[in-house]
């Protein structure tokens, strides 16, 4: 029996709130393929406004948002796209840009902070003089925040520099902004300033913002018009989507402001974990809502064992690898659905078999905590 | 009834008007519990129109949103907006949207909307909305959404297949099915030259999936001659030049033939042919439940010969979103991965699946009435001078009628005229019109449509539809 579930696997596990469910139940809807769903239109207008782009398009997932963006920018056969070797598009999207879209990826090394060296990017741009043997570079992709580096933010300055480089060579710039609101919160820069240099951005509603489904692509009106068709082609042309978009609107209104609490919680959890003997985390590298921690060599614990033990207590985590005794574990904070941090830290301390370092403080009330019997 | 048309030349003016309305409204409601006593200074027609046009324009989303979700409207406002529905032109909404401008398009007010463009326009019912609001959900990518699992188990059971997979659309249902059956490069799929996959899915099986289509002539009843299908199967001996045939696709009901049903016998024969040559058989069963209803044969029997089928929930069954692919467990496992690849891996989909479950429970039984209403509409159209329709060919909920030569009418003109009366239709070409029946068209709507068509063809002066 489990008293409660603390799901730290990902921020995609966020469940819809009461306000969202109410909004979904009463949403004004229409056929978004034959015409335009009014609630979807509202959401798309809102997203365009927030990001400072001309238009927007609701899509079922972040994967489809990136896939559509890359394929529309690279709609001529023989295209190549420069992206980080540790970015989501390259690692976790089934290689779709190639297998589905016929676009050639050109991965460039991601630094630990999620950036790629500007010099290396420039060197990766294909010389049109070599077109007899080269594909044609058309696009550069950035990811902000960069998940695999631990949710690191790309600064405005860096983004602008990459944008200038793209312009200089006649390329487009796409930002995989699945967690762009986390970046905006951590950097204290408005989203539209953060993505100004980009031609297009994909933004997830179903992660930290907490909507049940969906992402939004933003860009120019002509881009979005093409994206709409490709969305239909890929099978993302859904009908009465106002239901999902209503939840998305609530997410934007209510939960974008809560992200700073997630970041505070993440920092607190990281500091707590760091004090546990046998676990190691670089607290300064926790910028947003991601934590990676390692199990030190020499301890008997492996990530697999730890995750099983934690599961008995109702805490769910994801691990990167467990074959070595030093293993990386991810903890992701879920917007407003995680209880006060010290309880999780206490449990981690117990289970890793080392001294308890935190005392239990009285709990404050939490909202929407999921209890599972 | 007079037409009240207000034009706003800027969103700011509109916002101002709306804020004034809101402020007055709030004052009137404060301390008063009986909505009837609240005074609204704007005539109801303008109130309803304003609400409606704001809902359908892209202006002032935050104000509108706060109106919808924070301030409970008094009962009579709700009734007004329910009773008065506006006709939206696709062009005006689309224009405003693409330009991202906040322009209110003036719309005339009509009493009712009869949307015969497709059965995809069905809106979620009250029970669906309730089910969606209370659905048990979880991350369907990291694990399994419980409501989605329910729906998928139910669909597998109904269709007699091992497993099922919820997908965002029928297009994705077909795309995934074709691509999984033809996952080796150099594959070819045999399908009807007038089938949906070939005509209305952006050629995705080729442009996205690299699968070569081999169209075979569709007969008027939606079938393809078995002999022609067999002749189209590539001889493996010619592999030096030929792609490899791996799949045959059928469509039941066949939309472009007018919603015609493929019989069990025909489907079984195609299935035997496929087996004989080691091919797979996929049925685009977007409207398979309509076929079941018209033929009196359960879906499970109808698709027995097929390796996979895609079934739409968002058409006549009335769910807001989604289709379901059914097939073997191995097939569905591959389909799940491809669904993710295409971007169809959505998270808490239980919300949509809950509506799908209601659709299966409540609306399959209503399809018979849809067929009857379609028949009644067809018979009414047959009596109108200048229009021609083959009533006997109306088997399910789709009908085509032609505008006879010699009349002054074109399909475009007819559509515009009907639109003024709140009736929405789609036309194939300048003389051929398609109508699709669904459960949200009443018998009164059918009669209304017939009389409006009659008036349109007789060239009578326009009425306001009261």
Tab-separated table of C-alpha atoms in Angstrom, chain B:
chain	number	residue	atom	x	y	z
B	1	UNK	CA	-37.085	40.495	-37.244
B	2	UNK	CA	-34.630	43.273	-37.676
B	3	UNK	CA	-31.024	42.565	-38.215
B	4	UNK	CA	-28.798	44.234	-35.705
B	5	UNK	CA	-25.356	44.505	-37.135
B	6	UNK	CA	-22.671	46.271	-35.244
B	7	UNK	CA	-19.371	46.847	-36.848
B	8	UNK	CA	-16.345	47.518	-34.784
B	9	UNK	CA	-13.415	49.050	-36.515
B	10	UNK	CA	-10.953	48.170	-33.843
B	11	UNK	CA	-10.634	45.698	-31.050
B	12	UNK	CA	-10.262	48.579	-28.611
B	13	UNK	CA	-13.727	49.847	-29.478
B	14	UNK	CA	-15.077	46.383	-29.065
B	15	UNK	CA	-13.353	45.952	-25.726
B	16	UNK	CA	-14.787	49.253	-24.545
B	17	UNK	CA	-18.284	48.259	-25.574
B	18	UNK	CA	-17.878	44.942	-23.867
B	19	UNK	CA	-16.432	46.391	-20.686
B	20	UNK	CA	-19.359	48.777	-20.434
B	21	UNK	CA	-21.704	45.896	-20.861
B	22	UNK	CA	-19.864	43.883	-18.276
B	23	UNK	CA	-19.789	46.700	-15.758
B	24	UNK	CA	-23.484	47.386	-16.140
B	25	UNK	CA	-24.224	43.737	-15.937
B	26	UNK	CA	-22.198	43.272	-12.762
B	27	UNK	CA	-23.917	46.256	-11.126
B	28	UNK	CA	-27.290	44.829	-11.908
B	29	UNK	CA	-26.411	41.437	-10.538
B	30	UNK	CA	-24.839	42.627	-7.323
B	31	UNK	CA	-27.151	41.696	-4.449
B	32	UNK	CA	-29.805	40.389	-6.759
B	33	UNK	CA	-30.346	36.728	-6.929
B	34	UNK	CA	-33.163	36.609	-9.376
B	35	UNK	CA	-31.653	37.038	-12.753
B	36	UNK	CA	-34.951	38.009	-14.253
B	37	UNK	CA	-34.852	41.279	-12.361
B	38	UNK	CA	-31.466	42.312	-13.670
B	39	UNK	CA	-31.712	44.990	-16.251
B	40	UNK	CA	-29.716	44.818	-19.366
B	41	UNK	CA	-29.843	47.900	-21.472
B	42	UNK	CA	-28.811	46.274	-24.681
B	43	UNK	CA	-31.451	44.392	-26.614
B	44	UNK	CA	-31.060	40.627	-26.276
B	45	UNK	CA	-30.338	40.235	-29.957
B	46	UNK	CA	-27.283	42.445	-29.701
B	47	UNK	CA	-26.139	40.782	-26.511
B	48	UNK	CA	-26.310	37.361	-28.057
B	49	UNK	CA	-24.727	38.527	-31.246
B	50	UNK	CA	-21.923	40.229	-29.373
B	51	UNK	CA	-21.206	37.181	-27.280
B	52	UNK	CA	-21.312	35.013	-30.329
B	53	UNK	CA	-19.130	37.133	-32.531
B	54	UNK	CA	-16.620	37.632	-29.758
B	55	UNK	CA	-16.482	33.928	-29.254
B	56	UNK	CA	-15.709	33.397	-32.885
B	57	UNK	CA	-13.265	36.193	-33.408
B	58	UNK	CA	-9.732	36.356	-32.251
B	59	UNK	CA	-10.017	39.597	-30.332
B	60	UNK	CA	-9.357	40.297	-26.659
B	61	UNK	CA	-8.849	36.724	-25.557
B	62	UNK	CA	-8.174	37.538	-21.946
B	63	UNK	CA	-11.265	39.637	-21.434
B	64	UNK	CA	-13.413	37.128	-23.193
B	65	UNK	CA	-11.833	34.310	-21.293
B	66	UNK	CA	-12.445	35.970	-17.976
B	67	UNK	CA	-16.023	36.528	-19.000
B	68	UNK	CA	-16.532	32.919	-19.893
B	69	UNK	CA	-14.824	31.414	-16.944
B	70	UNK	CA	-15.051	33.823	-14.049
B	71	UNK	CA	-18.417	35.479	-14.268
B	72	UNK	CA	-21.355	33.127	-14.308
B	73	UNK	CA	-23.822	34.354	-16.902
B	74	UNK	CA	-27.428	34.644	-15.792
B	75	UNK	CA	-29.699	31.894	-17.077
B	76	UNK	CA	-31.438	34.000	-19.683
B	77	UNK	CA	-28.148	35.022	-21.262
B	78	UNK	CA	-27.211	31.387	-21.533
B	79	UNK	CA	-30.540	30.641	-23.141
B	80	UNK	CA	-30.093	33.494	-25.555
B	81	UNK	CA	-26.730	32.364	-26.723
B	82	UNK	CA	-28.015	28.840	-27.062
B	83	UNK	CA	-31.006	29.924	-29.088
B	84	UNK	CA	-29.269	32.399	-31.307
B	85	UNK	CA	-26.532	30.857	-33.314
B	86	UNK	CA	-24.619	32.756	-35.881
B	87	UNK	CA	-23.431	31.702	-39.221
B	88	UNK	CA	-19.690	31.905	-39.452
B	89	UNK	CA	-18.130	32.162	-42.825
B	90	UNK	CA	-14.955	30.186	-43.109
B	91	UNK	CA	-13.270	32.952	-44.989
B	92	UNK	CA	-13.878	35.651	-42.417
B	93	UNK	CA	-12.780	33.574	-39.448
B	94	UNK	CA	-9.828	32.259	-41.363
B	95	UNK	CA	-8.796	35.681	-42.568
B	96	UNK	CA	-8.903	37.143	-39.104
B	97	UNK	CA	-6.971	34.243	-37.742
B	98	UNK	CA	-4.190	34.215	-40.306
B	99	UNK	CA	-3.680	37.913	-40.002
B	100	UNK	CA	-3.783	37.631	-36.226
B	101	UNK	CA	-5.871	40.759	-36.185
B	102	UNK	CA	-8.634	41.579	-33.812
B	103	UNK	CA	-11.411	42.285	-36.202
B	104	UNK	CA	-15.003	41.595	-35.461
B	105	UNK	CA	-16.689	40.414	-38.596
B	106	UNK	CA	-20.275	41.479	-38.752
B	107	UNK	CA	-22.573	38.485	-38.928
B	108	UNK	CA	-26.234	38.253	-39.528
B	109	UNK	CA	-28.279	36.531	-36.929
B	110	UNK	CA	-30.168	33.410	-37.767
B	111	UNK	CA	-32.261	31.171	-35.613
B	112	UNK	CA	-30.607	27.846	-36.313
B	113	UNK	CA	-27.605	26.221	-37.905
B	114	UNK	CA	-28.012	23.011	-39.834
B	115	UNK	CA	-24.507	21.757	-40.509
B	116	UNK	CA	-24.596	19.130	-43.231
B	117	UNK	CA	-20.970	19.497	-44.300
B	118	UNK	CA	-19.810	16.389	-42.508
B	119	UNK	CA	-20.446	14.172	-39.516
B	120	UNK	CA	-17.175	15.455	-38.096
B	121	UNK	CA	-18.941	18.613	-36.925
B	122	UNK	CA	-20.762	16.743	-34.182
B	123	UNK	CA	-20.341	18.548	-30.872
B	124	UNK	CA	-19.779	16.720	-27.583
B	125	UNK	CA	-22.989	15.994	-25.677
B	126	UNK	CA	-23.691	16.802	-22.036
B	127	UNK	CA	-22.839	13.291	-20.891
B	128	UNK	CA	-19.598	13.448	-22.849
B	129	UNK	CA	-18.648	16.752	-21.258
B	130	UNK	CA	-19.412	15.349	-17.827
B	131	UNK	CA	-17.368	12.237	-18.561
B	132	UNK	CA	-14.469	14.326	-19.836
B	133	UNK	CA	-14.528	16.522	-16.767
B	134	UNK	CA	-14.411	13.546	-14.417
B	135	UNK	CA	-12.117	11.245	-16.379
B	136	UNK	CA	-9.342	9.335	-14.651
B	137	UNK	CA	-6.143	10.254	-16.463
B	138	UNK	CA	-2.432	9.572	-16.486
B	139	UNK	CA	0.549	10.074	-18.748
B	140	UNK	CA	-0.117	7.773	-21.699
B	141	UNK	CA	3.469	8.003	-22.928
B	142	UNK	CA	5.350	7.320	-19.702
B	143	UNK	CA	2.847	4.660	-18.756
B	144	UNK	CA	-0.740	4.041	-19.610
B	145	UNK	CA	-3.692	6.317	-19.228
B	146	UNK	CA	-6.383	4.215	-17.516
B	147	UNK	CA	-9.318	5.606	-19.473
B	148	UNK	CA	-7.440	5.164	-22.736
B	149	UNK	CA	-6.737	1.569	-21.747
B	150	UNK	CA	-10.462	1.092	-21.112
B	151	UNK	CA	-11.394	2.484	-24.486
B	152	UNK	CA	-8.750	0.493	-26.296
B	153	UNK	CA	-9.820	-2.737	-24.595
B	154	UNK	CA	-13.435	-2.019	-25.495
B	155	UNK	CA	-12.612	-1.317	-29.141
B	156	UNK	CA	-10.488	-4.455	-29.398
B	157	UNK	CA	-13.365	-6.480	-27.996
B	158	UNK	CA	-15.972	-4.938	-30.294
B	159	UNK	CA	-13.854	-5.487	-33.394
B	160	UNK	CA	-12.599	-8.911	-32.409
B	161	UNK	CA	-8.932	-7.949	-32.578
B	162	UNK	CA	-6.174	-8.444	-30.037
B	163	UNK	CA	-5.371	-4.837	-29.269
B	164	UNK	CA	-6.186	-1.247	-30.073
B	165	UNK	CA	-4.558	2.177	-30.078
B	166	UNK	CA	-6.135	5.622	-29.703
B	167	UNK	CA	-4.860	8.168	-32.230
B	168	UNK	CA	-5.697	11.841	-32.818
B	169	UNK	CA	-7.336	11.409	-36.215
B	170	UNK	CA	-8.479	9.045	-38.923
B	171	UNK	CA	-5.690	10.312	-41.131
B	172	UNK	CA	-3.150	9.223	-38.557
B	173	UNK	CA	-5.011	5.942	-38.085
B	174	UNK	CA	-4.598	5.137	-41.774
B	175	UNK	CA	-1.095	6.565	-42.041
B	176	UNK	CA	0.173	4.476	-39.148
B	177	UNK	CA	-1.541	1.337	-40.412
B	178	UNK	CA	-0.130	1.618	-43.921
B	179	UNK	CA	3.335	2.503	-42.676
B	180	UNK	CA	3.497	-0.331	-40.159
B	181	UNK	CA	2.295	-2.932	-42.665
B	182	UNK	CA	4.735	-1.496	-45.209
B	183	UNK	CA	7.689	-0.827	-42.975
B	184	UNK	CA	10.237	-2.131	-45.468
B	185	UNK	CA	11.405	0.458	-47.976
B	186	UNK	CA	10.174	-0.209	-51.506
B	187	UNK	CA	6.665	-1.263	-50.533
B	188	UNK	CA	3.470	-0.776	-52.482
B	189	UNK	CA	-0.138	-0.629	-51.284
B	190	UNK	CA	-3.167	-1.404	-53.478
B	191	UNK	CA	-6.124	0.882	-52.801
B	192	UNK	CA	-9.160	2.347	-54.550
B	193	UNK	CA	-8.594	5.301	-56.858
B	194	UNK	CA	-11.394	7.154	-55.080
B	195	UNK	CA	-10.614	6.157	-51.539
B	196	UNK	CA	-9.966	8.622	-48.739
B	197	UNK	CA	-6.364	7.536	-48.205
B	198	UNK	CA	-5.584	8.241	-51.848
B	199	UNK	CA	-7.497	11.486	-52.248
B	200	UNK	CA	-7.766	13.300	-48.942
B	201	UNK	CA	-4.751	12.466	-46.825
B	202	UNK	CA	-2.232	14.740	-48.525
B	203	UNK	CA	-0.588	11.707	-50.137
B	204	UNK	CA	1.005	11.132	-46.755
B	205	UNK	CA	1.662	7.431	-47.234
B	206	UNK	CA	4.107	8.459	-49.955
B	207	UNK	CA	5.316	11.894	-48.928
B	208	UNK	CA	5.736	10.938	-45.291
B	209	UNK	CA	5.997	7.158	-45.436
B	210	UNK	CA	7.742	6.419	-48.676
B	211	UNK	CA	5.075	3.846	-49.613
B	212	UNK	CA	4.079	3.645	-53.270
B	213	UNK	CA	0.322	3.716	-53.930
B	214	UNK	CA	-1.191	1.480	-56.614
B	215	UNK	CA	-4.708	2.784	-57.242
B	216	UNK	CA	-7.308	0.436	-58.719
B	217	UNK	CA	-10.603	1.676	-60.106
B	218	UNK	CA	-13.372	2.005	-57.531
B	219	UNK	CA	-16.780	0.910	-58.762
B	220	UNK	CA	-19.836	2.955	-57.970
B	221	UNK	CA	-20.580	0.759	-54.997
B	222	UNK	CA	-17.186	1.359	-53.424
B	223	UNK	CA	-15.718	-2.027	-54.341
B	224	UNK	CA	-12.815	-2.759	-56.668
B	225	UNK	CA	-13.078	-5.673	-59.104
B	226	UNK	CA	-11.323	-8.648	-57.514
B	227	UNK	CA	-9.759	-9.433	-60.864
B	228	UNK	CA	-8.315	-5.939	-61.161
B	229	UNK	CA	-6.992	-6.088	-57.602
B	230	UNK	CA	-5.285	-9.393	-58.361
B	231	UNK	CA	-3.837	-8.030	-61.569
B	232	UNK	CA	-2.351	-5.121	-59.674
B	233	UNK	CA	-0.374	-7.353	-57.329
B	234	UNK	CA	3.277	-7.175	-58.353
B	235	UNK	CA	4.954	-10.354	-59.573
B	236	UNK	CA	7.946	-10.924	-57.296
B	237	UNK	CA	9.869	-12.059	-60.360
B	238	UNK	CA	9.919	-8.509	-61.558
B	239	UNK	CA	11.476	-7.148	-58.389
B	240	UNK	CA	14.279	-5.641	-60.416
B	241	UNK	CA	11.793	-2.987	-61.514
B	242	UNK	CA	8.785	-3.428	-59.295
B	243	UNK	CA	8.113	-2.277	-55.778
B	244	UNK	CA	6.861	-5.052	-53.505
B	245	UNK	CA	3.142	-5.233	-52.890
B	246	UNK	CA	2.537	-5.693	-49.177
B	247	UNK	CA	-0.940	-4.380	-48.486
B	248	UNK	CA	-4.484	-4.023	-49.805
B	249	UNK	CA	-6.708	-1.286	-48.400
B	250	UNK	CA	-10.494	-1.212	-48.406
B	251	UNK	CA	-12.779	1.568	-47.205
B	252	UNK	CA	-16.054	0.756	-45.479
B	253	UNK	CA	-18.287	2.724	-45.771
B	254	UNK	CA	-16.868	4.183	-48.960
B	255	UNK	CA	-17.293	7.927	-48.633
B	256	UNK	CA	-16.776	9.103	-52.207
B	257	UNK	CA	-19.285	6.636	-53.577
B	258	UNK	CA	-21.879	8.118	-51.263
B	259	UNK	CA	-21.328	6.149	-48.091
B	260	UNK	CA	-21.716	2.729	-49.690
B	261	UNK	CA	-21.283	-0.415	-47.621
B	262	UNK	CA	-18.900	-3.212	-48.549
B	263	UNK	CA	-20.563	-6.538	-47.804
B	264	UNK	CA	-19.087	-9.219	-45.584
B	265	UNK	CA	-18.800	-11.539	-48.555
B	266	UNK	CA	-16.812	-9.035	-50.579
B	267	UNK	CA	-14.512	-8.228	-47.689
B	268	UNK	CA	-13.895	-11.920	-47.059
B	269	UNK	CA	-13.066	-12.514	-50.711
B	270	UNK	CA	-10.526	-9.685	-50.697
B	271	UNK	CA	-9.116	-11.138	-47.476
B	272	UNK	CA	-8.673	-14.530	-49.124
B	273	UNK	CA	-6.955	-12.920	-52.066
B	274	UNK	CA	-4.590	-11.103	-49.732
B	275	UNK	CA	-3.776	-14.296	-47.835
B	276	UNK	CA	-3.191	-16.183	-51.065
B	277	UNK	CA	-0.468	-13.693	-52.006
B	278	UNK	CA	0.914	-13.125	-48.516
B	279	UNK	CA	-0.408	-9.592	-48.308
B	280	UNK	CA	-2.007	-7.772	-45.413
B	281	UNK	CA	-5.487	-6.272	-45.512
B	282	UNK	CA	-6.306	-2.941	-43.864
B	283	UNK	CA	-9.831	-1.535	-43.684
B	284	UNK	CA	-10.307	2.213	-43.445
B	285	UNK	CA	-13.374	1.822	-41.256
B	286	UNK	CA	-13.874	5.472	-40.407
B	287	UNK	CA	-17.611	4.854	-40.682
B	288	UNK	CA	-17.585	1.102	-40.070
B	289	UNK	CA	-20.370	1.443	-37.523
B	290	UNK	CA	-22.577	2.960	-40.208
B	291	UNK	CA	-21.839	-0.118	-42.306
B	292	UNK	CA	-22.677	-2.365	-39.371
B	293	UNK	CA	-25.979	-0.572	-38.876
B	294	UNK	CA	-26.984	-0.594	-42.541
B	295	UNK	CA	-25.955	-4.192	-43.212
B	296	UNK	CA	-27.119	-5.575	-39.869
B	297	UNK	CA	-23.739	-7.301	-39.464
B	298	UNK	CA	-21.653	-6.772	-36.309
B	299	UNK	CA	-18.403	-4.885	-36.751
B	300	UNK	CA	-16.376	-7.824	-35.486
B	301	UNK	CA	-17.692	-9.985	-38.303
B	302	UNK	CA	-17.305	-7.239	-40.887
B	303	UNK	CA	-13.597	-6.774	-40.230
B	304	UNK	CA	-12.712	-10.385	-39.461
B	305	UNK	CA	-10.790	-10.822	-42.693
B	306	UNK	CA	-8.714	-7.703	-42.060
B	307	UNK	CA	-5.377	-7.561	-40.281
B	308	UNK	CA	-6.085	-4.034	-39.091
B	309	UNK	CA	-8.814	-1.435	-39.173
B	310	UNK	CA	-9.058	2.238	-38.317
B	311	UNK	CA	-12.313	3.402	-36.764
B	312	UNK	CA	-13.347	7.017	-36.220
B	313	UNK	CA	-14.937	8.155	-32.988
B	314	UNK	CA	-15.220	11.782	-34.040
B	315	UNK	CA	-17.601	11.303	-36.941
B	316	UNK	CA	-21.101	9.906	-36.598
B	317	UNK	CA	-20.308	8.559	-33.147
B	318	UNK	CA	-19.919	12.146	-32.079
B	319	UNK	CA	-16.799	12.197	-29.916
B	320	UNK	CA	-14.885	15.467	-30.197
B	321	UNK	CA	-11.551	13.952	-31.186
B	322	UNK	CA	-9.972	10.705	-32.208
B	323	UNK	CA	-9.854	7.411	-33.963
B	324	UNK	CA	-8.799	3.938	-32.904
B	325	UNK	CA	-6.597	1.481	-34.779
B	326	UNK	CA	-7.238	-2.209	-34.067
B	327	UNK	CA	-5.068	-5.183	-34.928
B	328	UNK	CA	-2.769	-7.832	-33.513
B	329	UNK	CA	-0.797	-7.114	-30.348
B	330	UNK	CA	2.472	-7.025	-32.299
B	331	UNK	CA	1.030	-4.657	-34.861
B	332	UNK	CA	-0.291	-2.329	-32.184
B	333	UNK	CA	3.069	-2.342	-30.381
B	334	UNK	CA	4.757	-1.090	-33.559
B	335	UNK	CA	1.904	1.309	-34.184
B	336	UNK	CA	2.420	2.825	-30.753
B	337	UNK	CA	6.035	3.662	-31.554
B	338	UNK	CA	5.151	5.124	-34.937
B	339	UNK	CA	2.383	7.142	-33.329
B	340	UNK	CA	5.023	8.714	-31.073
B	341	UNK	CA	7.296	9.330	-34.044
B	342	UNK	CA	4.585	11.121	-35.963
B	343	UNK	CA	3.876	13.239	-32.913
B	344	UNK	CA	0.645	11.604	-31.836
B	345	UNK	CA	1.932	10.638	-28.406
B	346	UNK	CA	-0.332	12.732	-26.264
B	347	UNK	CA	-0.271	12.710	-22.490
B	348	UNK	CA	-3.467	12.706	-20.415
B	349	UNK	CA	-5.698	11.486	-23.239
B	350	UNK	CA	-8.220	9.939	-20.883
B	351	UNK	CA	-10.143	13.129	-21.297
B	352	UNK	CA	-10.712	12.436	-24.961
B	353	UNK	CA	-11.090	8.700	-24.463
B	354	UNK	CA	-13.821	9.221	-21.893
B	355	UNK	CA	-15.862	10.979	-24.549
B	356	UNK	CA	-15.031	8.147	-26.927
B	357	UNK	CA	-16.412	5.586	-24.488
B	358	UNK	CA	-19.650	7.557	-24.191
B	359	UNK	CA	-19.797	7.753	-27.969
B	360	UNK	CA	-19.573	3.980	-28.236
B	361	UNK	CA	-22.185	3.460	-25.553
B	362	UNK	CA	-24.738	6.062	-26.535
B	363	UNK	CA	-24.395	6.951	-30.170
B	364	UNK	CA	-23.916	3.730	-32.091
B	365	UNK	CA	-27.628	3.098	-31.627
B	366	UNK	CA	-28.483	6.480	-33.103
B	367	UNK	CA	-26.918	5.717	-36.462
B	368	UNK	CA	-30.056	3.995	-37.657
B	369	UNK	CA	-32.001	7.209	-37.218
B	370	UNK	CA	-29.280	9.055	-39.141
B	371	UNK	CA	-29.801	6.676	-42.029
B	372	UNK	CA	-33.547	7.180	-41.901
B	373	UNK	CA	-33.192	10.946	-41.810
B	374	UNK	CA	-30.773	10.776	-44.724
B	375	UNK	CA	-33.296	8.756	-46.684
B	376	UNK	CA	-36.034	11.257	-45.856
B	377	UNK	CA	-33.841	14.158	-46.927
B	378	UNK	CA	-32.972	12.369	-50.166
B	379	UNK	CA	-36.624	11.719	-50.919
B	380	UNK	CA	-37.432	15.357	-50.269
B	381	UNK	CA	-34.653	16.488	-52.577
B	382	UNK	CA	-35.843	14.121	-55.289
B	383	UNK	CA	-39.092	16.079	-55.428
B	384	UNK	CA	-37.383	19.420	-56.004
B	385	UNK	CA	-37.380	20.616	-59.554
B	386	UNK	CA	-33.875	21.242	-60.800
B	387	UNK	CA	-32.191	18.793	-58.439
B	388	UNK	CA	-31.443	15.179	-59.198
B	389	UNK	CA	-30.668	12.424	-56.716
B	390	UNK	CA	-30.611	8.627	-56.786
B	391	UNK	CA	-32.561	7.839	-53.623
B	392	UNK	CA	-31.903	4.117	-53.840
B	393	UNK	CA	-28.150	4.716	-53.620
B	394	UNK	CA	-28.439	6.375	-50.208
B	395	UNK	CA	-27.402	3.467	-47.967
B	396	UNK	CA	-26.060	5.211	-44.914
B	397	UNK	CA	-25.663	8.864	-43.934
B	398	UNK	CA	-24.001	10.349	-47.009
B	399	UNK	CA	-25.738	11.537	-50.151
B	400	UNK	CA	-24.746	13.311	-53.304
B	401	UNK	CA	-27.174	15.285	-55.444
B	402	UNK	CA	-26.707	17.056	-58.747
B	403	UNK	CA	-27.997	20.381	-59.953
B	404	UNK	CA	-29.645	19.749	-63.288
B	405	UNK	CA	-28.371	21.450	-66.375
B	406	UNK	CA	-30.551	24.230	-67.570
B	407	UNK	CA	-31.233	25.698	-64.153
B	408	UNK	CA	-29.464	28.942	-63.371
B	409	UNK	CA	-28.111	27.556	-60.171
B	410	UNK	CA	-24.529	26.581	-59.430
B	411	UNK	CA	-23.318	24.723	-56.380
B	412	UNK	CA	-21.480	27.803	-55.153
B	413	UNK	CA	-24.586	29.982	-55.433
B	414	UNK	CA	-26.682	27.325	-53.774
B	415	UNK	CA	-24.240	27.064	-50.900
B	416	UNK	CA	-24.288	30.836	-50.378
B	417	UNK	CA	-28.065	30.946	-50.441
B	418	UNK	CA	-28.366	28.103	-47.976
B	419	UNK	CA	-25.778	29.708	-45.726
B	420	UNK	CA	-27.994	32.729	-45.291
B	421	UNK	CA	-30.573	30.376	-43.872
B	422	UNK	CA	-28.062	28.716	-41.579
B	423	UNK	CA	-27.614	25.589	-43.664
B	424	UNK	CA	-24.018	24.597	-44.331
B	425	UNK	CA	-23.135	22.258	-47.179
B	426	UNK	CA	-20.090	21.155	-49.139
B	427	UNK	CA	-19.910	20.826	-52.880
B	428	UNK	CA	-17.740	18.594	-55.068
B	429	UNK	CA	-17.827	20.677	-58.199
B	430	UNK	CA	-20.042	23.332	-59.766
B	431	UNK	CA	-22.985	20.976	-60.026
B	432	UNK	CA	-22.530	18.257	-57.401
B	433	UNK	CA	-23.269	18.657	-53.719
B	434	UNK	CA	-22.603	16.330	-50.778
B	435	UNK	CA	-24.732	16.163	-47.642
B	436	UNK	CA	-23.853	14.177	-44.549
B	437	UNK	CA	-26.343	13.329	-41.832
B	438	UNK	CA	-25.503	13.015	-38.151
B	439	UNK	CA	-27.292	12.723	-34.832
B	440	UNK	CA	-27.313	16.459	-34.177
B	441	UNK	CA	-29.539	17.098	-37.186
B	442	UNK	CA	-33.177	16.815	-36.165
B	443	UNK	CA	-36.091	15.753	-38.322
B	444	UNK	CA	-37.262	19.343	-38.178
B	445	UNK	CA	-33.902	20.381	-39.580
B	446	UNK	CA	-34.409	17.924	-42.420
B	447	UNK	CA	-37.740	19.484	-43.343
B	448	UNK	CA	-36.283	22.966	-42.973
B	449	UNK	CA	-33.459	22.025	-45.338
B	450	UNK	CA	-35.842	20.639	-47.900
B	451	UNK	CA	-37.968	23.774	-47.862
B	452	UNK	CA	-34.935	26.066	-48.082
B	453	UNK	CA	-33.612	24.063	-51.017
B	454	UNK	CA	-36.981	24.291	-52.680
B	455	UNK	CA	-37.066	28.045	-52.215
B	456	UNK	CA	-33.504	28.450	-53.393
B	457	UNK	CA	-34.170	26.508	-56.558
B	458	UNK	CA	-37.415	28.336	-57.198
B	459	UNK	CA	-35.573	31.645	-56.857
B	460	UNK	CA	-37.849	33.072	-54.159
B	461	UNK	CA	-36.758	36.234	-52.302
B	462	UNK	CA	-34.644	35.563	-49.253
B	463	UNK	CA	-36.163	35.265	-45.837
B	464	UNK	CA	-34.528	35.711	-42.519
B	465	UNK	CA	-35.246	32.199	-41.459
B	466	UNK	CA	-37.681	32.846	-38.651
